[in-house]
């Protein structure tokens, strides 16, 4: 990444929007993230627990989340991309281990080594490149080795594992911190695919030099101790997404999203409301337009109501880029005015609720949350 693009990426979040200027306010409860970490640790019975911070900590701020988790003793973090690792290293200092899940693009090895990052090695080519950079630096370099136990996404295929296992000196200069794999269906505890992947993971890791092992993401932790190994790698559950979708959410909610009323009005029967006149008033209506739209990551099909003092205020007409019109006829006249806040995510509408309406998952709701919000961190 060159300096110009780094400055541009930095600018979206590093120029904070004041609460008064913002159209919407995102409150991130770092205390709840810490409590969720403790809840996962309690299930892990002494097994180590990392924090997954890819996509800027699932949209909530990787640096802030890392600092909160560090206070709970978490000293292993995972990001997806090298650029994320470099930024996180700058933010949190040299001590914690930072693993780069997607591996290193060819030619980026020196940059990764300079930032003291640990690649997750997903192929023989990546292994050779990392060995080469270790040799040229005259140092041993840390890495995790990922094997594909049955997801076909990232990691060495079984044939590659067999090939490296039979070749002398393959891991010279590499300190294998973990052998890891990832579960494709951990959120479906009843399917046989999980146990099949676990057995395949066992088979593959035995071919490699002996090292600590890691398999479970958030949902994987809830599959039981056989899946815990030496290190768990939760992301979503830390951020309040339900890791057990068929059961009550064992995690605390972490975010609250509130949007400001930009304007209110009254319309008469026959008024066409919003783009395409997708709704036509069949009687007098009171409306409030809020300053949040799909430009803030609110999917056009996500949950279609906001909440105010326990009252459901349905969206009316289409979601615009920067605004949504609410039907507030159920509220007394004048009860809601310019600058007042309504809630889009909170106690009455969870991240998972919003996702369900959009036919997506809580992960996508979180990582879509826009750069225009005023971000308020509480519970630090
Ligand atoms: C994203 C990811 C995780 C964390 O998954 P969650 O479901 O968010 O807990 C763990 N491991 C790998 C390899 C991942 O890509």
mmCIF file of C-alpha atoms and ligand atoms in Angstrom:
data_model
loop_
_atom_site.group_PDB
_atom_site.id
_atom_site.type_symbol
_atom_site.label_atom_id
_atom_site.label_comp_id
_atom_site.label_asym_id
_atom_site.label_seq_id
_atom_site.Cartn_x
_atom_site.Cartn_y
_atom_site.Cartn_z
ATOM 1 C CA UNK A 1 0.000 0.000 0.000
ATOM 2 C CA UNK A 2 1.457 3.405 -0.895
ATOM 3 C CA UNK A 3 1.229 6.377 1.421
ATOM 4 C CA UNK A 4 -1.514 8.116 -0.534
ATOM 5 C CA UNK A 5 -3.866 5.180 -0.362
ATOM 6 C CA UNK A 6 -3.024 4.618 3.287
ATOM 7 C CA UNK A 7 -3.908 8.242 4.030
ATOM 8 C CA UNK A 8 -7.171 7.873 2.111
ATOM 9 C CA UNK A 9 -8.155 4.679 3.926
ATOM 10 C CA UNK A 10 -7.223 6.250 7.225
ATOM 11 C CA UNK A 11 -9.317 9.307 6.558
ATOM 12 C CA UNK A 12 -12.737 7.638 6.512
ATOM 13 C CA UNK A 13 -12.542 6.767 10.201
ATOM 14 C CA UNK A 14 -9.760 8.988 11.492
ATOM 15 C CA UNK A 15 -11.713 12.200 10.907
ATOM 16 C CA UNK A 16 -14.330 11.670 13.524
ATOM 17 C CA UNK A 17 -17.757 13.189 12.960
ATOM 18 C CA UNK A 18 -18.989 15.123 15.971
ATOM 19 C CA UNK A 19 -22.165 13.966 17.627
ATOM 20 C CA UNK A 20 -23.859 17.255 16.730
ATOM 21 C CA UNK A 21 -22.848 17.025 13.057
ATOM 22 C CA UNK A 22 -23.611 13.363 12.480
ATOM 23 C CA UNK A 23 -26.829 11.970 11.034
ATOM 24 C CA UNK A 24 -26.551 8.839 13.114
ATOM 25 C CA UNK A 25 -24.747 7.610 16.188
ATOM 26 C CA UNK A 26 -23.131 4.215 16.602
ATOM 27 C CA UNK A 27 -22.428 3.291 20.208
ATOM 28 C CA UNK A 28 -19.918 0.496 20.695
ATOM 29 C CA UNK A 29 -19.792 -1.069 24.137
ATOM 30 C CA UNK A 30 -16.214 -2.212 24.724
ATOM 31 C CA UNK A 31 -17.234 -3.480 28.158
ATOM 32 C CA UNK A 32 -19.718 -5.839 26.478
ATOM 33 C CA UNK A 33 -16.974 -7.074 24.133
ATOM 34 C CA UNK A 34 -14.824 -7.812 27.183
ATOM 35 C CA UNK A 35 -17.692 -9.617 28.883
ATOM 36 C CA UNK A 36 -18.253 -11.685 25.734
ATOM 37 C CA UNK A 37 -14.571 -12.590 25.707
ATOM 38 C CA UNK A 38 -14.854 -13.715 29.348
ATOM 39 C CA UNK A 39 -17.947 -15.786 28.534
ATOM 40 C CA UNK A 40 -16.112 -17.569 25.725
ATOM 41 C CA UNK A 41 -13.056 -18.085 27.936
ATOM 42 C CA UNK A 42 -15.277 -19.655 30.572
ATOM 43 C CA UNK A 43 -16.475 -22.222 28.012
ATOM 44 C CA UNK A 44 -12.913 -22.903 26.901
ATOM 45 C CA UNK A 45 -11.778 -24.179 30.263
ATOM 46 C CA UNK A 46 -8.223 -22.891 30.157
ATOM 47 C CA UNK A 47 -7.704 -23.132 26.400
ATOM 48 C CA UNK A 48 -6.265 -19.932 24.939
ATOM 49 C CA UNK A 49 -8.566 -17.545 23.137
ATOM 50 C CA UNK A 50 -7.576 -15.168 20.348
ATOM 51 C CA UNK A 51 -9.566 -12.213 19.023
ATOM 52 C CA UNK A 52 -10.446 -12.024 15.337
ATOM 53 C CA UNK A 53 -10.269 -8.415 14.143
ATOM 54 C CA UNK A 54 -10.583 -8.706 10.375
ATOM 55 C CA UNK A 55 -12.497 -6.042 8.421
ATOM 56 C CA UNK A 56 -11.619 -3.446 11.066
ATOM 57 C CA UNK A 57 -12.862 -5.541 13.947
ATOM 58 C CA UNK A 58 -16.077 -6.521 12.111
ATOM 59 C CA UNK A 59 -16.639 -2.825 11.452
ATOM 60 C CA UNK A 60 -16.364 -1.778 15.100
ATOM 61 C CA UNK A 61 -12.749 -0.547 15.141
ATOM 62 C CA UNK A 62 -9.885 -3.046 15.263
ATOM 63 C CA UNK A 63 -7.586 -0.845 17.366
ATOM 64 C CA UNK A 64 -10.235 -0.087 19.988
ATOM 65 C CA UNK A 65 -11.376 -3.710 20.187
ATOM 66 C CA UNK A 66 -7.782 -4.958 20.433
ATOM 67 C CA UNK A 67 -7.076 -2.582 23.318
ATOM 68 C CA UNK A 68 -10.223 -3.786 25.131
ATOM 69 C CA UNK A 69 -9.360 -7.471 24.602
ATOM 70 C CA UNK A 70 -5.759 -6.899 25.688
ATOM 71 C CA UNK A 71 -7.129 -5.810 29.068
ATOM 72 C CA UNK A 72 -8.650 -9.303 29.354
ATOM 73 C CA UNK A 73 -5.243 -10.839 28.691
ATOM 74 C CA UNK A 74 -5.836 -11.571 25.002
ATOM 75 C CA UNK A 75 -2.493 -11.432 23.213
ATOM 76 C CA UNK A 76 -3.205 -13.176 19.892
ATOM 77 C CA UNK A 77 -5.089 -11.416 17.134
ATOM 78 C CA UNK A 78 -6.135 -12.433 13.649
ATOM 79 C CA UNK A 79 -6.748 -10.121 10.699
ATOM 80 C CA UNK A 80 -7.508 -11.129 7.113
ATOM 81 C CA UNK A 81 -5.155 -8.946 5.102
ATOM 82 C CA UNK A 82 -1.590 -7.755 5.390
ATOM 83 C CA UNK A 83 -2.676 -4.094 5.272
ATOM 84 C CA UNK A 84 -4.930 -4.686 8.267
ATOM 85 C CA UNK A 85 -2.047 -6.321 10.106
ATOM 86 C CA UNK A 86 0.309 -3.418 9.445
ATOM 87 C CA UNK A 87 -2.283 -0.901 10.673
ATOM 88 C CA UNK A 88 -3.047 -2.973 13.767
ATOM 89 C CA UNK A 89 0.639 -3.423 14.563
ATOM 90 C CA UNK A 90 1.064 0.370 14.531
ATOM 91 C CA UNK A 91 -1.951 0.794 16.782
ATOM 92 C CA UNK A 92 -1.169 -1.834 19.434
ATOM 93 C CA UNK A 93 2.612 -2.045 19.573
ATOM 94 C CA UNK A 94 4.962 -4.964 19.202
ATOM 95 C CA UNK A 95 3.891 -7.406 21.870
ATOM 96 C CA UNK A 96 0.752 -9.224 20.737
ATOM 97 C CA UNK A 97 0.972 -11.791 17.947
ATOM 98 C CA UNK A 98 -0.909 -10.772 14.827
ATOM 99 C CA UNK A 99 -1.762 -13.493 12.308
ATOM 100 C CA UNK A 100 -2.758 -12.706 8.727
ATOM 101 C CA UNK A 101 -5.445 -15.234 7.747
ATOM 102 C CA UNK A 102 -5.428 -14.820 3.986
ATOM 103 C CA UNK A 103 -1.689 -15.391 3.772
ATOM 104 C CA UNK A 104 0.760 -13.076 2.044
ATOM 105 C CA UNK A 105 0.435 -11.946 -1.566
ATOM 106 C CA UNK A 106 3.627 -12.818 -3.488
ATOM 107 C CA UNK A 107 6.242 -10.110 -3.015
ATOM 108 C CA UNK A 108 4.840 -8.778 0.279
ATOM 109 C CA UNK A 109 6.881 -11.057 2.578
ATOM 110 C CA UNK A 110 9.513 -8.467 3.519
ATOM 111 C CA UNK A 111 6.812 -5.967 4.448
ATOM 112 C CA UNK A 112 5.121 -8.564 6.667
ATOM 113 C CA UNK A 113 8.384 -9.492 8.378
ATOM 114 C CA UNK A 114 9.234 -5.830 8.973
ATOM 115 C CA UNK A 115 5.886 -5.337 10.756
ATOM 116 C CA UNK A 116 6.514 -8.482 12.852
ATOM 117 C CA UNK A 117 3.389 -10.180 11.495
ATOM 118 C CA UNK A 118 2.773 -13.921 11.389
ATOM 119 C CA UNK A 119 1.364 -15.142 8.092
ATOM 120 C CA UNK A 120 -1.115 -17.957 7.994
ATOM 121 C CA UNK A 121 0.580 -20.045 5.323
ATOM 122 C CA UNK A 122 -1.983 -21.513 2.958
ATOM 123 C CA UNK A 123 0.128 -23.060 0.185
ATOM 124 C CA UNK A 124 3.525 -24.533 -0.622
ATOM 125 C CA UNK A 125 4.394 -21.403 -2.604
ATOM 126 C CA UNK A 126 3.696 -19.228 0.455
ATOM 127 C CA UNK A 127 5.740 -21.587 2.602
ATOM 128 C CA UNK A 128 8.730 -21.342 0.248
ATOM 129 C CA UNK A 129 8.512 -17.556 0.072
ATOM 130 C CA UNK A 130 8.407 -17.248 3.878
ATOM 131 C CA UNK A 131 11.339 -19.693 4.261
ATOM 132 C CA UNK A 132 13.269 -17.656 1.729
ATOM 133 C CA UNK A 133 12.720 -14.351 3.538
ATOM 134 C CA UNK A 134 13.704 -15.996 6.860
ATOM 135 C CA UNK A 135 16.924 -17.239 5.240
ATOM 136 C CA UNK A 136 17.742 -13.849 3.752
ATOM 137 C CA UNK A 137 17.159 -12.149 7.109
ATOM 138 C CA UNK A 138 19.147 -14.832 8.919
ATOM 139 C CA UNK A 139 16.283 -15.245 11.403
ATOM 140 C CA UNK A 140 13.604 -17.684 12.396
ATOM 141 C CA UNK A 141 10.199 -16.293 11.511
ATOM 142 C CA UNK A 142 6.856 -17.260 13.054
ATOM 143 C CA UNK A 143 3.895 -18.542 11.056
ATOM 144 C CA UNK A 144 0.743 -20.591 11.315
ATOM 145 C CA UNK A 145 0.130 -23.382 8.828
ATOM 146 C CA UNK A 146 -3.439 -23.710 7.634
ATOM 147 C CA UNK A 147 -4.681 -26.997 6.234
ATOM 148 C CA UNK A 148 -7.911 -27.436 4.303
ATOM 149 C CA UNK A 149 -9.874 -29.997 6.304
ATOM 150 C CA UNK A 150 -12.941 -29.660 4.085
ATOM 151 C CA UNK A 151 -14.007 -26.125 3.280
ATOM 152 C CA UNK A 152 -12.121 -25.616 0.026
ATOM 153 C CA UNK A 153 -11.430 -21.963 0.750
ATOM 154 C CA UNK A 154 -7.969 -21.410 2.231
ATOM 155 C CA UNK A 155 -5.213 -23.702 3.433
ATOM 156 C CA UNK A 156 -2.993 -26.441 2.086
ATOM 157 C CA UNK A 157 -4.861 -29.231 0.352
ATOM 158 C CA UNK A 158 -4.243 -32.750 1.701
ATOM 159 C CA UNK A 159 -1.931 -33.546 -1.231
ATOM 160 C CA UNK A 160 0.159 -30.472 -0.435
ATOM 161 C CA UNK A 161 0.382 -31.462 3.217
ATOM 162 C CA UNK A 162 1.591 -34.911 2.176
ATOM 163 C CA UNK A 163 4.142 -33.340 -0.151
ATOM 164 C CA UNK A 164 5.639 -31.005 2.470
ATOM 165 C CA UNK A 165 5.586 -33.777 5.073
ATOM 166 C CA UNK A 166 7.873 -35.969 3.019
ATOM 167 C CA UNK A 167 10.338 -33.236 2.086
ATOM 168 C CA UNK A 168 13.312 -32.606 4.379
ATOM 169 C CA UNK A 169 13.971 -29.035 5.501
ATOM 170 C CA UNK A 170 10.567 -27.671 4.424
ATOM 171 C CA UNK A 171 10.087 -25.759 7.638
ATOM 172 C CA UNK A 172 13.658 -24.599 8.086
ATOM 173 C CA UNK A 173 13.750 -21.131 9.622
ATOM 174 C CA UNK A 174 10.020 -21.212 10.382
ATOM 175 C CA UNK A 175 8.645 -21.319 13.892
ATOM 176 C CA UNK A 176 5.266 -23.032 13.513
ATOM 177 C CA UNK A 177 3.115 -21.400 16.155
ATOM 178 C CA UNK A 178 -0.087 -23.187 15.200
ATOM 179 C CA UNK A 179 -1.452 -25.678 12.749
ATOM 180 C CA UNK A 180 -4.971 -24.529 12.029
ATOM 181 C CA UNK A 181 -8.062 -25.150 9.950
ATOM 182 C CA UNK A 182 -11.507 -23.586 9.641
ATOM 183 C CA UNK A 183 -14.966 -25.138 9.935
ATOM 184 C CA UNK A 184 -17.490 -24.605 7.139
ATOM 185 C CA UNK A 185 -20.634 -25.471 9.131
ATOM 186 C CA UNK A 186 -19.828 -24.812 12.780
ATOM 187 C CA UNK A 187 -23.148 -22.975 13.273
ATOM 188 C CA UNK A 188 -25.020 -26.222 12.446
ATOM 189 C CA UNK A 189 -24.086 -28.484 15.357
ATOM 190 C CA UNK A 190 -26.186 -31.390 14.089
ATOM 191 C CA UNK A 191 -24.427 -31.930 10.758
ATOM 192 C CA UNK A 192 -21.827 -34.655 10.285
ATOM 193 C CA UNK A 193 -19.591 -32.275 8.323
ATOM 194 C CA UNK A 194 -18.129 -30.874 11.551
ATOM 195 C CA UNK A 195 -16.922 -34.204 12.880
ATOM 196 C CA UNK A 196 -15.659 -35.109 9.422
ATOM 197 C CA UNK A 197 -13.604 -31.924 9.263
ATOM 198 C CA UNK A 198 -12.309 -32.475 12.790
ATOM 199 C CA UNK A 199 -11.068 -35.981 11.883
ATOM 200 C CA UNK A 200 -9.480 -34.728 8.702
ATOM 201 C CA UNK A 201 -7.790 -31.955 10.679
ATOM 202 C CA UNK A 202 -6.412 -34.606 13.054
ATOM 203 C CA UNK A 203 -5.096 -36.688 10.163
ATOM 204 C CA UNK A 204 -3.436 -33.736 8.418
ATOM 205 C CA UNK A 205 -1.858 -32.168 11.459
ATOM 206 C CA UNK A 206 -0.216 -35.464 12.427
ATOM 207 C CA UNK A 207 1.761 -35.337 9.172
ATOM 208 C CA UNK A 208 3.215 -31.934 10.082
ATOM 209 C CA UNK A 209 5.831 -31.159 12.724
ATOM 210 C CA UNK A 210 4.229 -31.212 16.148
ATOM 211 C CA UNK A 211 2.718 -27.819 16.977
ATOM 212 C CA UNK A 212 -0.209 -26.298 18.834
ATOM 213 C CA UNK A 213 -3.550 -26.666 17.077
ATOM 214 C CA UNK A 214 -6.489 -24.340 16.385
ATOM 215 C CA UNK A 215 -9.843 -25.140 14.779
ATOM 216 C CA UNK A 216 -12.790 -23.347 16.433
ATOM 217 C CA UNK A 217 -14.303 -20.015 15.438
ATOM 218 C CA UNK A 218 -17.139 -18.568 17.567
ATOM 219 C CA UNK A 219 -19.661 -21.292 16.755
ATOM 220 C CA UNK A 220 -16.930 -23.937 16.892
ATOM 221 C CA UNK A 221 -16.426 -23.154 20.581
ATOM 222 C CA UNK A 222 -20.043 -24.255 21.163
ATOM 223 C CA UNK A 223 -19.457 -27.611 19.450
ATOM 224 C CA UNK A 224 -17.696 -28.762 22.596
ATOM 225 C CA UNK A 225 -14.222 -29.455 23.990
ATOM 226 C CA UNK A 226 -13.212 -31.817 21.177
ATOM 227 C CA UNK A 227 -13.122 -28.753 18.928
ATOM 228 C CA UNK A 228 -11.186 -26.472 21.269
ATOM 229 C CA UNK A 229 -7.605 -27.753 20.844
ATOM 230 C CA UNK A 230 -5.001 -25.191 22.003
ATOM 231 C CA UNK A 231 -6.450 -21.951 20.696
ATOM 232 C CA UNK A 232 -9.931 -20.731 19.757
ATOM 233 C CA UNK A 233 -10.422 -17.941 17.199
ATOM 234 C CA UNK A 234 -13.754 -16.196 17.829
ATOM 235 C CA UNK A 235 -14.822 -13.090 15.975
ATOM 236 C CA UNK A 236 -18.583 -12.651 15.621
ATOM 237 C CA UNK A 237 -19.525 -13.798 19.140
ATOM 238 C CA UNK A 238 -17.267 -11.132 20.645
ATOM 239 C CA UNK A 239 -19.320 -8.549 18.762
ATOM 240 C CA UNK A 240 -22.637 -9.920 20.000
ATOM 241 C CA UNK A 241 -23.658 -11.997 16.970
ATOM 242 C CA UNK A 242 -25.380 -15.214 18.079
ATOM 243 C CA UNK A 243 -22.959 -18.146 17.631
ATOM 244 C CA UNK A 244 -25.818 -20.612 18.257
ATOM 245 C CA UNK A 245 -28.441 -19.406 15.742
ATOM 246 C CA UNK A 246 -31.108 -21.947 16.768
ATOM 247 C CA UNK A 247 -30.851 -21.077 20.456
ATOM 248 C CA UNK A 248 -31.000 -17.989 22.664
ATOM 249 C CA UNK A 249 -28.024 -15.732 22.141
ATOM 250 C CA UNK A 250 -25.497 -16.475 24.905
ATOM 251 C CA UNK A 251 -23.604 -13.240 24.140
ATOM 252 C CA UNK A 252 -24.236 -9.649 25.215
ATOM 253 C CA UNK A 253 -25.303 -7.128 22.569
ATOM 254 C CA UNK A 254 -22.444 -4.764 21.731
ATOM 255 C CA UNK A 255 -23.791 -2.026 19.491
ATOM 256 C CA UNK A 256 -26.570 0.478 19.454
ATOM 257 C CA UNK A 257 -27.381 2.380 16.268
ATOM 258 C CA UNK A 258 -29.487 5.517 16.458
ATOM 259 C CA UNK A 259 -30.449 7.869 13.641
ATOM 260 C CA UNK A 260 -31.486 11.504 13.901
ATOM 261 C CA UNK A 261 -34.771 12.850 12.693
ATOM 262 C CA UNK A 262 -33.943 15.344 9.930
ATOM 263 C CA UNK A 263 -37.501 16.543 9.358
ATOM 264 C CA UNK A 264 -41.104 15.736 10.165
ATOM 265 C CA UNK A 265 -44.238 16.466 8.108
ATOM 266 C CA UNK A 266 -47.898 15.641 7.702
ATOM 267 C CA UNK A 267 -49.338 14.452 4.405
ATOM 268 C CA UNK A 268 -52.871 13.914 3.222
ATOM 269 C CA UNK A 269 -54.555 10.998 1.500
ATOM 270 C CA UNK A 270 -53.108 10.277 -1.948
ATOM 271 C CA UNK A 271 -49.612 11.656 -1.225
ATOM 272 C CA UNK A 272 -46.863 9.688 -2.985
ATOM 273 C CA UNK A 273 -44.106 8.835 -0.542
ATOM 274 C CA UNK A 274 -40.425 8.525 -1.469
ATOM 275 C CA UNK A 275 -38.739 7.283 -4.648
ATOM 276 C CA UNK A 276 -41.038 5.626 -7.139
ATOM 277 C CA UNK A 277 -43.951 6.688 -4.948
ATOM 278 C CA UNK A 278 -43.569 3.153 -3.677
ATOM 279 C CA UNK A 279 -46.176 4.016 -1.043
ATOM 280 C CA UNK A 280 -49.283 6.148 -1.448
ATOM 281 C CA UNK A 281 -50.981 7.491 1.648
ATOM 282 C CA UNK A 282 -54.546 6.199 1.957
ATOM 283 C CA UNK A 283 -55.302 8.736 4.673
ATOM 284 C CA UNK A 284 -53.522 11.501 6.580
ATOM 285 C CA UNK A 285 -50.104 10.418 7.878
ATOM 286 C CA UNK A 286 -47.419 11.888 10.071
ATOM 287 C CA UNK A 287 -43.926 11.190 8.760
ATOM 288 C CA UNK A 288 -40.379 11.575 10.021
ATOM 289 C CA UNK A 289 -37.345 11.433 7.743
ATOM 290 C CA UNK A 290 -34.197 10.099 9.403
ATOM 291 C CA UNK A 291 -30.583 10.713 8.301
ATOM 292 C CA UNK A 292 -29.482 7.175 7.586
ATOM 293 C CA UNK A 293 -29.810 5.120 4.435
ATOM 294 C CA UNK A 294 -28.202 2.466 2.312
ATOM 295 C CA UNK A 295 -25.149 4.762 1.996
ATOM 296 C CA UNK A 296 -24.570 3.948 5.659
ATOM 297 C CA UNK A 297 -24.775 0.234 5.041
ATOM 298 C CA UNK A 298 -28.447 -0.140 5.925
ATOM 299 C CA UNK A 299 -29.448 -2.699 3.296
ATOM 300 C CA UNK A 300 -32.624 -1.792 1.422
ATOM 301 C CA UNK A 301 -34.149 -5.042 2.627
ATOM 302 C CA UNK A 302 -32.836 -5.010 6.205
ATOM 303 C CA UNK A 303 -35.297 -4.696 9.084
ATOM 304 C CA UNK A 304 -37.857 -2.116 8.082
ATOM 305 C CA UNK A 305 -38.715 -0.334 11.276
ATOM 306 C CA UNK A 306 -37.089 1.949 13.795
ATOM 307 C CA UNK A 307 -37.968 2.172 17.474
ATOM 308 C CA UNK A 308 -38.720 5.099 19.739
ATOM 309 C CA UNK A 309 -39.552 4.699 23.428
ATOM 310 C CA UNK A 310 -40.672 1.109 22.882
ATOM 311 C CA UNK A 311 -42.862 2.041 19.913
ATOM 312 C CA UNK A 312 -42.307 0.491 16.489
ATOM 313 C CA UNK A 313 -42.102 3.076 13.689
ATOM 314 C CA UNK A 314 -42.355 1.327 10.308
ATOM 315 C CA UNK A 315 -40.383 2.489 7.280
ATOM 316 C CA UNK A 316 -42.652 3.807 4.564
ATOM 317 C CA UNK A 317 -41.612 3.854 0.916
ATOM 318 C CA UNK A 318 -38.105 3.011 -0.196
ATOM 319 C CA UNK A 319 -34.849 3.320 1.678
ATOM 320 C CA UNK A 320 -32.815 6.163 0.085
ATOM 321 C CA UNK A 321 -29.049 6.588 0.115
ATOM 322 C CA UNK A 322 -29.022 9.048 3.001
ATOM 323 C CA UNK A 323 -32.504 8.883 4.452
ATOM 324 C CA UNK A 324 -35.478 6.737 5.339
ATOM 325 C CA UNK A 325 -39.052 7.905 5.866
ATOM 326 C CA UNK A 326 -40.835 6.590 8.966
ATOM 327 C CA UNK A 327 -44.545 6.451 9.599
ATOM 328 C CA UNK A 328 -44.905 8.080 13.019
ATOM 329 C CA UNK A 329 -48.694 8.438 12.943
ATOM 330 C CA UNK A 330 -48.935 6.248 16.060
ATOM 331 C CA UNK A 331 -47.083 8.880 18.105
ATOM 332 C CA UNK A 332 -48.806 11.972 19.470
ATOM 333 C CA UNK A 333 -48.252 15.064 17.293
ATOM 334 C CA UNK A 334 -45.019 16.847 18.178
ATOM 335 C CA UNK A 335 -43.693 13.897 20.198
ATOM 336 C CA UNK A 336 -40.812 13.353 17.769
ATOM 337 C CA UNK A 337 -38.980 16.337 16.277
ATOM 338 C CA UNK A 338 -35.846 17.386 14.434
ATOM 339 C CA UNK A 339 -32.688 16.089 16.061
ATOM 340 C CA UNK A 340 -34.455 13.419 18.122
ATOM 341 C CA UNK A 341 -32.978 9.936 17.933
ATOM 342 C CA UNK A 342 -34.719 6.741 16.893
ATOM 343 C CA UNK A 343 -33.134 3.342 17.316
ATOM 344 C CA UNK A 344 -32.287 0.951 14.468
ATOM 345 C CA UNK A 345 -30.196 -1.533 16.390
ATOM 346 C CA UNK A 346 -30.601 -1.955 20.119
ATOM 347 C CA UNK A 347 -32.530 -3.923 22.723
ATOM 348 C CA UNK A 348 -35.674 -4.178 20.556
ATOM 349 C CA UNK A 349 -33.960 -4.961 17.255
ATOM 350 C CA UNK A 350 -30.713 -6.923 17.391
ATOM 351 C CA UNK A 351 -28.006 -7.159 14.756
ATOM 352 C CA UNK A 352 -29.307 -10.666 14.024
ATOM 353 C CA UNK A 353 -32.897 -9.342 13.663
ATOM 354 C CA UNK A 354 -31.770 -6.714 11.173
ATOM 355 C CA UNK A 355 -29.855 -9.373 9.267
ATOM 356 C CA UNK A 356 -32.752 -11.805 9.198
ATOM 357 C CA UNK A 357 -34.977 -9.316 7.385
ATOM 358 C CA UNK A 358 -32.292 -8.683 4.771
ATOM 359 C CA UNK A 359 -31.741 -12.392 4.181
ATOM 360 C CA UNK A 360 -28.183 -11.971 5.378
ATOM 361 C CA UNK A 361 -26.153 -12.606 8.522
ATOM 362 C CA UNK A 362 -25.184 -10.393 11.450
ATOM 363 C CA UNK A 363 -21.597 -10.406 10.173
ATOM 364 C CA UNK A 364 -22.622 -8.531 7.039
ATOM 365 C CA UNK A 365 -24.719 -5.994 8.943
ATOM 366 C CA UNK A 366 -21.756 -5.198 11.209
ATOM 367 C CA UNK A 367 -19.116 -4.959 8.490
ATOM 368 C CA UNK A 368 -21.426 -2.780 6.369
ATOM 369 C CA UNK A 369 -21.883 -0.129 9.065
ATOM 370 C CA UNK A 370 -20.924 3.123 7.441
ATOM 371 C CA UNK A 371 -18.146 5.633 7.921
ATOM 372 C CA UNK A 372 -20.527 8.585 8.391
ATOM 373 C CA UNK A 373 -21.714 7.684 11.865
ATOM 374 C CA UNK A 374 -20.514 9.414 14.973
ATOM 375 C CA UNK A 375 -18.852 6.565 16.856
ATOM 376 C CA UNK A 376 -19.140 6.586 20.584
ATOM 377 C CA UNK A 377 -17.066 4.068 22.533
ATOM 378 C CA UNK A 378 -18.357 3.250 25.990
ATOM 379 C CA UNK A 379 -17.320 0.842 28.737
ATOM 380 C CA UNK A 380 -13.584 1.148 27.986
HETATM 381 C C1 LIG B 1 -13.422 -15.127 10.284
HETATM 382 C C2 LIG B 1 -12.644 -16.278 10.785
HETATM 383 C C3 LIG B 1 -12.715 -16.641 12.132
HETATM 384 C C4 LIG B 1 -13.715 -16.028 13.087
HETATM 385 O O1 LIG B 1 -14.981 -16.508 12.744
HETATM 386 P P1 LIG B 1 -16.298 -16.115 13.563
HETATM 387 O O2 LIG B 1 -17.360 -16.965 12.964
HETATM 388 O O3 LIG B 1 -16.522 -14.668 13.315
HETATM 389 O O4 LIG B 1 -16.041 -16.414 14.976
HETATM 390 C C5 LIG B 1 -11.878 -17.654 12.579
HETATM 391 N N1 LIG B 1 -11.029 -18.275 11.734
HETATM 392 C C6 LIG B 1 -10.952 -17.970 10.426
HETATM 393 C C7 LIG B 1 -10.012 -18.702 9.561
HETATM 394 C C8 LIG B 1 -11.766 -16.963 9.905
HETATM 395 O O5 LIG B 1 -11.703 -16.662 8.608
#
